[in-house]
PDB file of C-alpha atoms in Angstrom:
ATOM      1  CA  MET A  39     -14.106  -4.711   8.366  1.00 87.00           C
ATOM      2  CA  ASP A  40     -13.123  -7.126  11.129  1.00 88.00           C
ATOM      3  CA  ASP A  41     -11.300  -9.491   8.771  1.00 91.00           C
ATOM      4  CA  LEU A  42      -9.487  -6.549   7.170  1.00 96.00           C
ATOM      5  CA  LEU A  43      -8.283  -5.288  10.549  1.00 96.00           C
ATOM      6  CA  THR A  44      -7.211  -8.805  11.510  1.00 96.00           C
ATOM      7  CA  ASP A  45      -5.140  -8.988   8.335  1.00 96.00           C
ATOM      8  CA  LEU A  46      -3.699  -5.491   8.867  1.00 97.00           C
ATOM      9  CA  SER A  47      -2.608  -6.568  12.335  1.00 97.00           C
ATOM     10  CA  ALA A  48      -1.056  -9.741  10.909  1.00 97.00           C
ATOM     11  CA  GLN A  49       0.834  -7.664   8.383  1.00 97.00           C
ATOM     12  CA  HIS A  50       2.174  -5.412  11.119  1.00 98.00           C
ATOM     13  CA  VAL A  51       3.258  -8.502  13.035  1.00 97.00           C
ATOM     14  CA  GLU A  52       5.088  -9.857   9.990  1.00 97.00           C
ATOM     15  CA  LEU A  53       6.989  -6.605   9.495  1.00 97.00           C
ATOM     16  CA  ALA A  54       7.767  -6.315  13.205  1.00 96.00           C
ATOM     17  CA  GLY A  55       9.218  -9.823  13.103  1.00 94.00           C
ATOM     18  CA  LEU A  56      11.691  -8.661  10.453  1.00 93.00           C
ATOM     19  CA  LEU A  57      12.599  -5.436  12.240  1.00 93.00           C
ATOM     20  CA  ASP A  58      12.731  -6.232  15.936  1.00 85.00           C
ATOM     21  CA  GLY A  59      16.329  -6.968  16.820  1.00 78.00           C
ATOM     22  CA  LEU A  60      17.592  -6.215  13.307  1.00 84.00           C
ATOM     23  CA  GLY A  61      20.099  -3.626  14.487  1.00 79.00           C
ATOM     24  CA  ALA A  62      21.825  -0.711  12.790  1.00 77.00           C
ATOM     25  CA  TYR A  63      23.626  -2.833  10.191  1.00 80.00           C
ATOM     26  CA  GLY A  64      20.427  -4.369   8.823  1.00 88.00           C
ATOM     27  CA  TRP A  65      18.685  -1.000   9.102  1.00 91.00           C
ATOM     28  CA  ALA A  66      21.238   0.473   6.694  1.00 92.00           C
ATOM     29  CA  GLU A  67      20.864  -2.260   4.067  1.00 94.00           C
ATOM     30  CA  PRO A  68      19.393  -1.116   0.726  1.00 95.00           C
ATOM     31  CA  SER A  69      15.747  -2.099   0.417  1.00 94.00           C
ATOM     32  CA  ARG A  70      13.927  -3.027  -2.761  1.00 94.00           C
ATOM     33  CA  CYS A  71      12.831   0.636  -3.026  1.00 90.00           C
ATOM     34  CA  ALA A  72      15.385   2.423  -5.184  1.00 87.00           C
ATOM     35  CA  GLY A  73      17.395   4.879  -3.124  1.00 90.00           C
ATOM     36  CA  TRP A  74      15.856   3.864   0.206  1.00 95.00           C
ATOM     37  CA  SER A  75      17.442   1.835   2.958  1.00 94.00           C
ATOM     38  CA  VAL A  76      15.478  -0.519   5.187  1.00 95.00           C
ATOM     39  CA  GLY A  77      15.356   2.286   7.744  1.00 95.00           C
ATOM     40  CA  ASP A  78      13.981   4.704   5.147  1.00 95.00           C
ATOM     41  CA  VAL A  79      11.135   2.306   4.371  1.00 96.00           C
ATOM     42  CA  VAL A  80      10.190   2.030   8.036  1.00 97.00           C
ATOM     43  CA  LEU A  81      10.348   5.816   8.429  1.00 95.00           C
ATOM     44  CA  HIS A  82       8.046   6.185   5.419  1.00 95.00           C
ATOM     45  CA  LEU A  83       5.552   3.734   6.915  1.00 97.00           C
ATOM     46  CA  ALA A  84       5.581   5.630  10.216  1.00 96.00           C
ATOM     47  CA  GLN A  85       5.049   8.912   8.368  1.00 94.00           C
ATOM     48  CA  THR A  86       2.159   7.603   6.277  1.00 94.00           C
ATOM     49  CA  ASP A  87       0.477   5.856   9.220  1.00 96.00           C
ATOM     50  CA  GLU A  88       0.657   9.213  11.020  1.00 95.00           C
ATOM     51  CA  MET A  89      -0.915  10.825   7.960  1.00 93.00           C
ATOM     52  CA  ALA A  90      -3.716   8.240   8.067  1.00 94.00           C
ATOM     53  CA  LEU A  91      -4.316   9.035  11.737  1.00 96.00           C
ATOM     54  CA  ALA A  92      -4.478  12.740  10.855  1.00 93.00           C
ATOM     55  CA  SER A  93      -6.988  11.914   8.129  1.00 92.00           C
ATOM     56  CA  LEU A  94      -9.191  10.005  10.565  1.00 94.00           C
ATOM     57  CA  ALA A  95      -9.010  12.954  12.967  1.00 92.00           C
ATOM     58  CA  GLY A  96     -10.093  15.373  10.238  1.00 89.00           C
ATOM     59  CA  ARG A  97      -6.807  17.269  10.294  1.00 88.00           C
ATOM     60  CA  LEU A  98      -4.907  15.925   7.305  1.00 84.00           C
ATOM     61  CA  GLN A  99      -4.556  19.367   5.744  1.00 82.00           C
ATOM     62  CA  ASP A 100      -3.066  20.793   8.948  1.00 81.00           C
ATOM     63  CA  HIS A 101      -0.733  17.809   9.161  1.00 79.00           C
ATOM     64  CA  LEU A 102       0.474  18.307   5.588  1.00 78.00           C
ATOM     65  CA  GLU A 103       0.858  22.050   6.057  1.00 75.00           C
ATOM     66  CA  ALA A 104       3.159  21.341   8.982  1.00 77.00           C
ATOM     67  CA  LYS A 105       5.324  19.466   6.468  1.00 70.00           C
ATOM     68  CA  ALA A 106       4.966  22.191   3.820  1.00 61.00           C
ATOM     69  CA  ALA A 107       8.687  22.634   3.342  1.00 63.00           C
ATOM     70  CA  GLU A 108       8.900  19.022   2.186  1.00 63.00           C
ATOM     71  CA  TRP A 109       5.694  18.971   0.114  1.00 62.00           C
ATOM     72  CA  VAL A 110       5.672  22.371  -1.567  1.00 59.00           C
ATOM     73  CA  ASN A 111       8.090  21.402  -4.325  1.00 64.00           C
ATOM     74  CA  ALA A 112       6.712  17.886  -4.838  1.00 60.00           C
ATOM     75  CA  SER A 113       5.615  17.078  -8.385  1.00 58.00           C
ATOM     76  CA  SER A 114       3.664  13.979  -7.266  1.00 67.00           C
ATOM     77  CA  VAL A 115       2.630  12.047  -4.180  1.00 69.00           C
ATOM     78  CA  ASP A 116       5.632   9.746  -4.631  1.00 69.00           C
ATOM     79  CA  ASP A 117       7.948  12.745  -4.928  1.00 71.00           C
ATOM     80  CA  GLY A 118       6.447  14.241  -1.766  1.00 72.00           C
ATOM     81  CA  ALA A 119       6.977  10.983   0.107  1.00 78.00           C
ATOM     82  CA  GLY A 120      10.610  10.923  -0.991  1.00 77.00           C
ATOM     83  CA  LEU A 121      11.161  14.506   0.142  1.00 80.00           C
ATOM     84  CA  LEU A 122       9.573  13.782   3.502  1.00 84.00           C
ATOM     85  CA  VAL A 123      11.812  10.763   4.093  1.00 87.00           C
ATOM     86  CA  ALA A 124      14.868  12.800   3.096  1.00 84.00           C
ATOM     87  CA  ALA A 125      13.879  15.549   5.538  1.00 82.00           C
ATOM     88  CA  GLU A 126      13.407  13.244   8.536  1.00 84.00           C
ATOM     89  CA  ARG A 127      15.957  10.451   8.090  1.00 89.00           C
ATOM     90  CA  GLY A 128      18.818  10.209  10.519  1.00 87.00           C
ATOM     91  CA  ASP A 129      17.113   9.305  13.799  1.00 88.00           C
ATOM     92  CA  PRO A 130      18.479   6.270  15.673  1.00 90.00           C
ATOM     93  CA  VAL A 131      17.048   2.853  14.850  1.00 90.00           C
ATOM     94  CA  ASP A 132      15.181   2.502  18.128  1.00 90.00           C
ATOM     95  CA  VAL A 133      13.531   5.904  17.704  1.00 93.00           C
ATOM     96  CA  VAL A 134      12.220   5.186  14.210  1.00 94.00           C
ATOM     97  CA  LEU A 135      11.170   1.661  15.131  1.00 94.00           C
ATOM     98  CA  ARG A 136       9.263   2.928  18.175  1.00 95.00           C
ATOM     99  CA  ARG A 137       7.680   5.658  16.050  1.00 96.00           C
ATOM    100  CA  TRP A 138       6.358   3.075  13.591  1.00 97.00           C
ATOM    101  CA  HIS A 139       5.123   0.719  16.336  1.00 96.00           C
ATOM    102  CA  VAL A 140       3.235   3.563  18.042  1.00 97.00           C
ATOM    103  CA  ALA A 141       1.689   4.859  14.809  1.00 97.00           C
ATOM    104  CA  ALA A 142       0.691   1.388  13.609  1.00 98.00           C
ATOM    105  CA  ALA A 143      -0.928   0.467  16.925  1.00 98.00           C
ATOM    106  CA  ALA A 144      -2.781   3.782  17.120  1.00 98.00           C
ATOM    107  CA  LEU A 145      -4.007   3.343  13.550  1.00 98.00           C
ATOM    108  CA  ARG A 146      -5.388  -0.146  14.250  1.00 97.00           C
ATOM    109  CA  ALA A 147      -7.141   1.114  17.368  1.00 97.00           C
ATOM    110  CA  GLU A 148      -8.716   4.075  15.590  1.00 97.00           C
ATOM    111  CA  LEU A 149      -9.841   2.065  12.572  1.00 97.00           C
ATOM    112  CA  ALA A 150     -11.498  -0.477  14.879  1.00 96.00           C
ATOM    113  CA  VAL A 151     -13.940   2.089  16.258  1.00 96.00           C
ATOM    114  CA  ARG A 152     -14.805   3.909  13.042  1.00 95.00           C
ATOM    115  CA  ASP A 153     -17.730   3.429  10.677  1.00 93.00           C
ATOM    116  CA  PRO A 154     -16.149   1.679   7.659  1.00 95.00           C
ATOM    117  CA  HIS A 155     -18.419   3.658   5.323  1.00 96.00           C
ATOM    118  CA  GLU A 156     -17.435   7.064   6.719  1.00 95.00           C
ATOM    119  CA  ARG A 157     -15.714   9.292   4.160  1.00 95.00           C
ATOM    120  CA  VAL A 158     -12.364  10.854   5.045  1.00 94.00           C
ATOM    121  CA  THR A 159      -9.850  12.951   3.149  1.00 90.00           C
ATOM    122  CA  TRP A 160      -6.720  11.294   1.805  1.00 88.00           C
ATOM    123  CA  VAL A 161      -3.904  12.489  -0.438  1.00 81.00           C
ATOM    124  CA  ALA A 162      -5.793  11.631  -3.641  1.00 72.00           C
ATOM    125  CA  GLY A 163      -9.226  12.826  -2.485  1.00 81.00           C
ATOM    126  CA  GLU A 164     -12.000  11.411  -0.331  1.00 88.00           C
ATOM    127  CA  LEU A 165     -12.363   7.698   0.369  1.00 90.00           C
ATOM    128  CA  ALA A 166     -14.161   5.395   2.776  1.00 94.00           C
ATOM    129  CA  VAL A 167     -12.519   4.392   6.050  1.00 95.00           C
ATOM    130  CA  HIS A 168     -12.605   0.784   4.832  1.00 95.00           C
ATOM    131  CA  THR A 169     -10.656   1.783   1.720  1.00 94.00           C
ATOM    132  CA  LEU A 170      -8.152   3.751   3.784  1.00 95.00           C
ATOM    133  CA  ALA A 171      -7.555   0.648   5.905  1.00 96.00           C
ATOM    134  CA  THR A 172      -7.042  -1.405   2.752  1.00 96.00           C
ATOM    135  CA  THR A 173      -4.507   1.073   1.378  1.00 95.00           C
ATOM    136  CA  ARG A 174      -2.577   0.860   4.652  1.00 97.00           C
ATOM    137  CA  LEU A 175      -2.546  -2.944   4.430  1.00 97.00           C
ATOM    138  CA  SER A 176      -1.453  -2.735   0.799  1.00 96.00           C
ATOM    139  CA  GLU A 177       1.383  -0.326   1.537  1.00 96.00           C
ATOM    140  CA  CYS A 178       2.606  -2.248   4.561  1.00 97.00           C
ATOM    141  CA  TRP A 179       2.539  -5.527   2.624  1.00 97.00           C
ATOM    142  CA  ILE A 180       4.585  -4.244  -0.313  1.00 96.00           C
ATOM    143  CA  HIS A 181       7.053  -2.464   1.966  1.00 96.00           C
ATOM    144  CA  THR A 182       7.419  -5.537   4.172  1.00 97.00           C
ATOM    145  CA  ARG A 183       8.606  -7.346   1.062  1.00 96.00           C
ATOM    146  CA  ASP A 184      10.915  -4.429   0.276  1.00 96.00           C
ATOM    147  CA  VAL A 185      12.472  -4.818   3.718  1.00 96.00           C
ATOM    148  CA  ALA A 186      12.680  -8.613   3.386  1.00 95.00           C
ATOM    149  CA  ALA A 187      14.548  -8.248   0.097  1.00 94.00           C
ATOM    150  CA  GLY A 188      16.985  -5.875   1.777  1.00 93.00           C
ATOM    151  CA  VAL A 189      17.816  -8.277   4.600  1.00 93.00           C
ATOM    152  CA  GLY A 190      17.726 -11.443   2.490  1.00 92.00           C
ATOM    153  CA  VAL A 191      14.601 -13.046   3.952  1.00 93.00           C
ATOM    154  CA  GLU A 192      12.171 -15.065   1.818  1.00 93.00           C
ATOM    155  CA  LEU A 193       8.591 -14.471   2.930  1.00 95.00           C
ATOM    156  CA  PRO A 194       5.536 -16.623   2.245  1.00 94.00           C
ATOM    157  CA  VAL A 195       2.678 -15.047   0.318  1.00 95.00           C
ATOM    158  CA  PRO A 196      -0.464 -14.859   2.466  1.00 94.00           C
ATOM    159  CA  ASP A 197      -4.073 -14.998   1.322  1.00 95.00           C
ATOM    160  CA  ARG A 198      -4.580 -11.601   2.951  1.00 96.00           C
ATOM    161  CA  ILE A 199      -3.474 -10.127  -0.381  1.00 96.00           C
ATOM    162  CA  HIS A 200      -7.120 -10.750  -1.357  1.00 97.00           C
ATOM    163  CA  HIS A 201      -7.830  -7.260   0.006  1.00 96.00           C
ATOM    164  CA  ILE A 202      -5.005  -5.812  -2.079  1.00 97.00           C
ATOM    165  CA  ALA A 203      -6.083  -7.515  -5.291  1.00 97.00           C
ATOM    166  CA  ARG A 204      -9.625  -6.244  -4.779  1.00 96.00           C
ATOM    167  CA  LEU A 205      -8.278  -2.735  -4.182  1.00 95.00           C
ATOM    168  CA  ALA A 206      -6.361  -2.936  -7.470  1.00 95.00           C
ATOM    169  CA  TRP A 207      -9.581  -3.905  -9.253  1.00 94.00           C
ATOM    170  CA  ARG A 208     -11.710  -1.225  -7.603  1.00 93.00           C
ATOM    171  CA  THR A 209      -9.203   1.519  -8.392  1.00 92.00           C
ATOM    172  CA  LEU A 210      -8.882   0.726 -12.095  1.00 93.00           C
ATOM    173  CA  PRO A 211     -11.216   3.609 -13.070  1.00 90.00           C
ATOM    174  CA  TYR A 212      -9.008   5.944 -11.021  1.00 87.00           C
ATOM    175  CA  ALA A 213      -5.872   4.557 -12.679  1.00 89.00           C
ATOM    176  CA  PHE A 214      -7.370   5.134 -16.117  1.00 90.00           C
ATOM    177  CA  SER A 215      -8.439   8.679 -15.234  1.00 87.00           C
ATOM    178  CA  GLN A 216      -5.005   9.522 -13.844  1.00 84.00           C
ATOM    179  CA  ALA A 217      -3.507   8.441 -17.163  1.00 84.00           C
ATOM    180  CA  GLY A 218      -6.021  10.489 -19.131  1.00 87.00           C
ATOM    181  CA  LYS A 219      -7.657   7.386 -20.580  1.00 89.00           C
ATOM    182  CA  ALA A 220     -11.254   6.139 -20.607  1.00 84.00           C
ATOM    183  CA  MET A 221     -12.410   2.601 -19.875  1.00 86.00           C
ATOM    184  CA  THR A 222     -14.701   1.486 -22.681  1.00 87.00           C
ATOM    185  CA  ARG A 223     -16.116  -1.452 -20.722  1.00 87.00           C
ATOM    186  CA  SER A 224     -15.713  -3.155 -17.364  1.00 89.00           C
ATOM    187  CA  VAL A 225     -12.537  -5.046 -16.416  1.00 94.00           C
ATOM    188  CA  THR A 226     -12.630  -8.301 -14.456  1.00 94.00           C
ATOM    189  CA  LEU A 227      -9.758  -9.861 -12.517  1.00 97.00           C
ATOM    190  CA  ALA A 228      -9.627 -13.680 -12.430  1.00 97.00           C
ATOM    191  CA  LEU A 229      -6.709 -14.482 -10.162  1.00 97.00           C
ATOM    192  CA  THR A 230      -5.225 -17.582  -8.586  1.00 97.00           C
ATOM    193  CA  SER A 231      -4.720 -17.059  -4.862  1.00 96.00           C
ATOM    194  CA  PRO A 232      -1.608 -18.179  -2.945  1.00 96.00           C
ATOM    195  CA  SER A 233      -3.614 -21.129  -1.589  1.00 94.00           C
ATOM    196  CA  GLY A 234      -4.796 -22.121  -5.070  1.00 95.00           C
ATOM    197  CA  GLU A 235      -8.391 -20.944  -5.245  1.00 94.00           C
ATOM    198  CA  VAL A 236      -9.624 -18.551  -7.906  1.00 96.00           C
ATOM    199  CA  TRP A 237     -10.596 -15.035  -6.896  1.00 97.00           C
ATOM    200  CA  THR A 238     -12.895 -13.228  -9.309  1.00 97.00           C
ATOM    201  CA  PHE A 239     -13.517  -9.501  -9.133  1.00 96.00           C
ATOM    202  CA  GLY A 240     -16.073  -8.375 -11.702  1.00 91.00           C
ATOM    203  CA  ASP A 241     -18.766 -10.029 -13.792  1.00 87.00           C
ATOM    204  CA  GLY A 242     -16.557 -11.434 -16.549  1.00 79.00           C
ATOM    205  CA  SER A 243     -17.845  -9.108 -19.234  1.00 83.00           C
ATOM    206  CA  GLY A 244     -15.633  -6.685 -21.105  1.00 87.00           C
ATOM    207  CA  SER A 245     -11.932  -7.224 -20.487  1.00 92.00           C
ATOM    208  CA  VAL A 246     -10.322  -9.807 -18.228  1.00 94.00           C
ATOM    209  CA  LEU A 247      -6.929  -9.980 -16.493  1.00 96.00           C
ATOM    210  CA  ARG A 248      -5.879 -13.514 -15.520  1.00 96.00           C
ATOM    211  CA  GLY A 249      -3.003 -15.015 -13.597  1.00 97.00           C
ATOM    212  CA  SER A 250      -1.363 -15.046 -10.175  1.00 98.00           C
ATOM    213  CA  ALA A 251      -2.851 -12.781  -7.512  1.00 97.00           C
ATOM    214  CA  PHE A 252       0.636 -12.334  -6.079  1.00 97.00           C
ATOM    215  CA  GLU A 253       2.037 -11.194  -9.421  1.00 97.00           C
ATOM    216  CA  LEU A 254      -0.907  -8.845  -9.953  1.00 97.00           C
ATOM    217  CA  CYS A 255      -0.328  -7.251  -6.531  1.00 96.00           C
ATOM    218  CA  GLU A 256       3.386  -6.848  -7.250  1.00 96.00           C
ATOM    219  CA  VAL A 257       2.628  -5.216 -10.597  1.00 95.00           C
ATOM    220  CA  ALA A 258       0.015  -2.955  -8.999  1.00 94.00           C
ATOM    221  CA  GLY A 259       2.581  -1.961  -6.380  1.00 92.00           C
ATOM    222  CA  GLN A 260       5.115  -1.147  -9.107  1.00 91.00           C
ATOM    223  CA  ARG A 261       7.554  -3.808  -7.999  1.00 93.00           C
ATOM    224  CA  ARG A 262       7.402  -5.865 -11.182  1.00 92.00           C
ATOM    225  CA  SER A 263       6.697  -5.309 -14.856  1.00 92.00           C
ATOM    226  CA  ALA A 264       3.647  -7.131 -16.173  1.00 92.00           C
ATOM    227  CA  ALA A 265       5.815  -8.343 -19.054  1.00 92.00           C
ATOM    228  CA  ASP A 266       7.905 -10.318 -16.544  1.00 94.00           C
ATOM    229  CA  THR A 267       4.904 -12.195 -15.167  1.00 95.00           C
ATOM    230  CA  GLY A 268       2.445 -14.794 -16.403  1.00 95.00           C
ATOM    231  CA  LEU A 269      -0.439 -12.321 -16.273  1.00 96.00           C
ATOM    232  CA  THR A 270      -2.589 -12.148 -19.405  1.00 95.00           C
ATOM    233  CA  ALA A 271      -5.051  -9.531 -20.622  1.00 94.00           C
ATOM    234  CA  THR A 272      -7.961  -9.921 -23.034  1.00 93.00           C
ATOM    235  CA  GLY A 273     -10.636  -7.540 -24.274  1.00 91.00           C
ATOM    236  CA  PRO A 274     -10.524  -3.930 -25.453  1.00 91.00           C
ATOM    237  CA  ASP A 275      -9.229  -2.487 -22.170  1.00 91.00           C
ATOM    238  CA  GLY A 276      -7.222  -5.479 -20.947  1.00 91.00           C
ATOM    239  CA  PRO A 277      -3.711  -4.489 -22.058  1.00 92.00           C
ATOM    240  CA  THR A 278      -4.174  -0.920 -20.844  1.00 92.00           C
ATOM    241  CA  ALA A 279      -5.560  -2.120 -17.516  1.00 91.00           C
ATOM    242  CA  LEU A 280      -2.533  -4.363 -17.048  1.00 92.00           C
ATOM    243  CA  GLU A 281      -0.264  -1.422 -17.804  1.00 92.00           C
ATOM    244  CA  LEU A 282      -2.046   0.993 -15.462  1.00 91.00           C
ATOM    245  CA  VAL A 283      -3.238  -1.185 -12.542  1.00 92.00           C
ATOM    246  CA  ARG A 284      -2.145   0.299  -9.213  1.00 90.00           C
ATOM    247  CA  THR A 285      -2.765   0.252  -5.473  1.00 85.00           C
ATOM    248  CA  PHE A 286      -1.335   3.675  -4.667  1.00 72.00           C
ATOM    249  CA  ALA A 287      -2.204   7.335  -5.139  1.00 61.00           C
TER     250      ALA A 287
END
């Protein structure tokens, strides 16, 4: 858990480095998220970090009910997130930026004192605190890149995406079930890390996805089509796994 929290903190630092001093003009730039500005992305991260804090406090349902007007008509988690951003956008840059900084810091502090194996409620059901922390790292990483694209900054790819790639592998059964499909055998990921080593998740039996860990994480975050990458899939479930892999609810 310690290394995960260190990497979550590093991810927050990377995003803060893009945002601090950006100003209203940069805040209004379109991000890589369709229909969302840079400011919208930061608002969404503040909102979802606050949701994670509510989950850790055992009051997620109360928190969501307080937002019922935005969630009641949502057809999916993504739709609900979009409605929530639409309902709360418009605050000044410094207000939203402070809101995210406060929520992110509080989240790190709370995660640091929790049992990583404790089960908490999240939008897609129960999960371990460790998994919740990984989803927050995953979301912050992909949205940091969304912001960077909006302001024209090229970011390096860190090895902390190891956590994200592992999350994508561990959630493959969930991805299959959400699509109404069954995995016939296990799926292994054999990925090349940003620093050049090979990360293997799984025992190599069944189906195997191979290629760049960065590309796999971008595909799993729905920022790139697998067809536009060098990722390959073998085995009975490989092509379907590559189509369905995800790191989000």
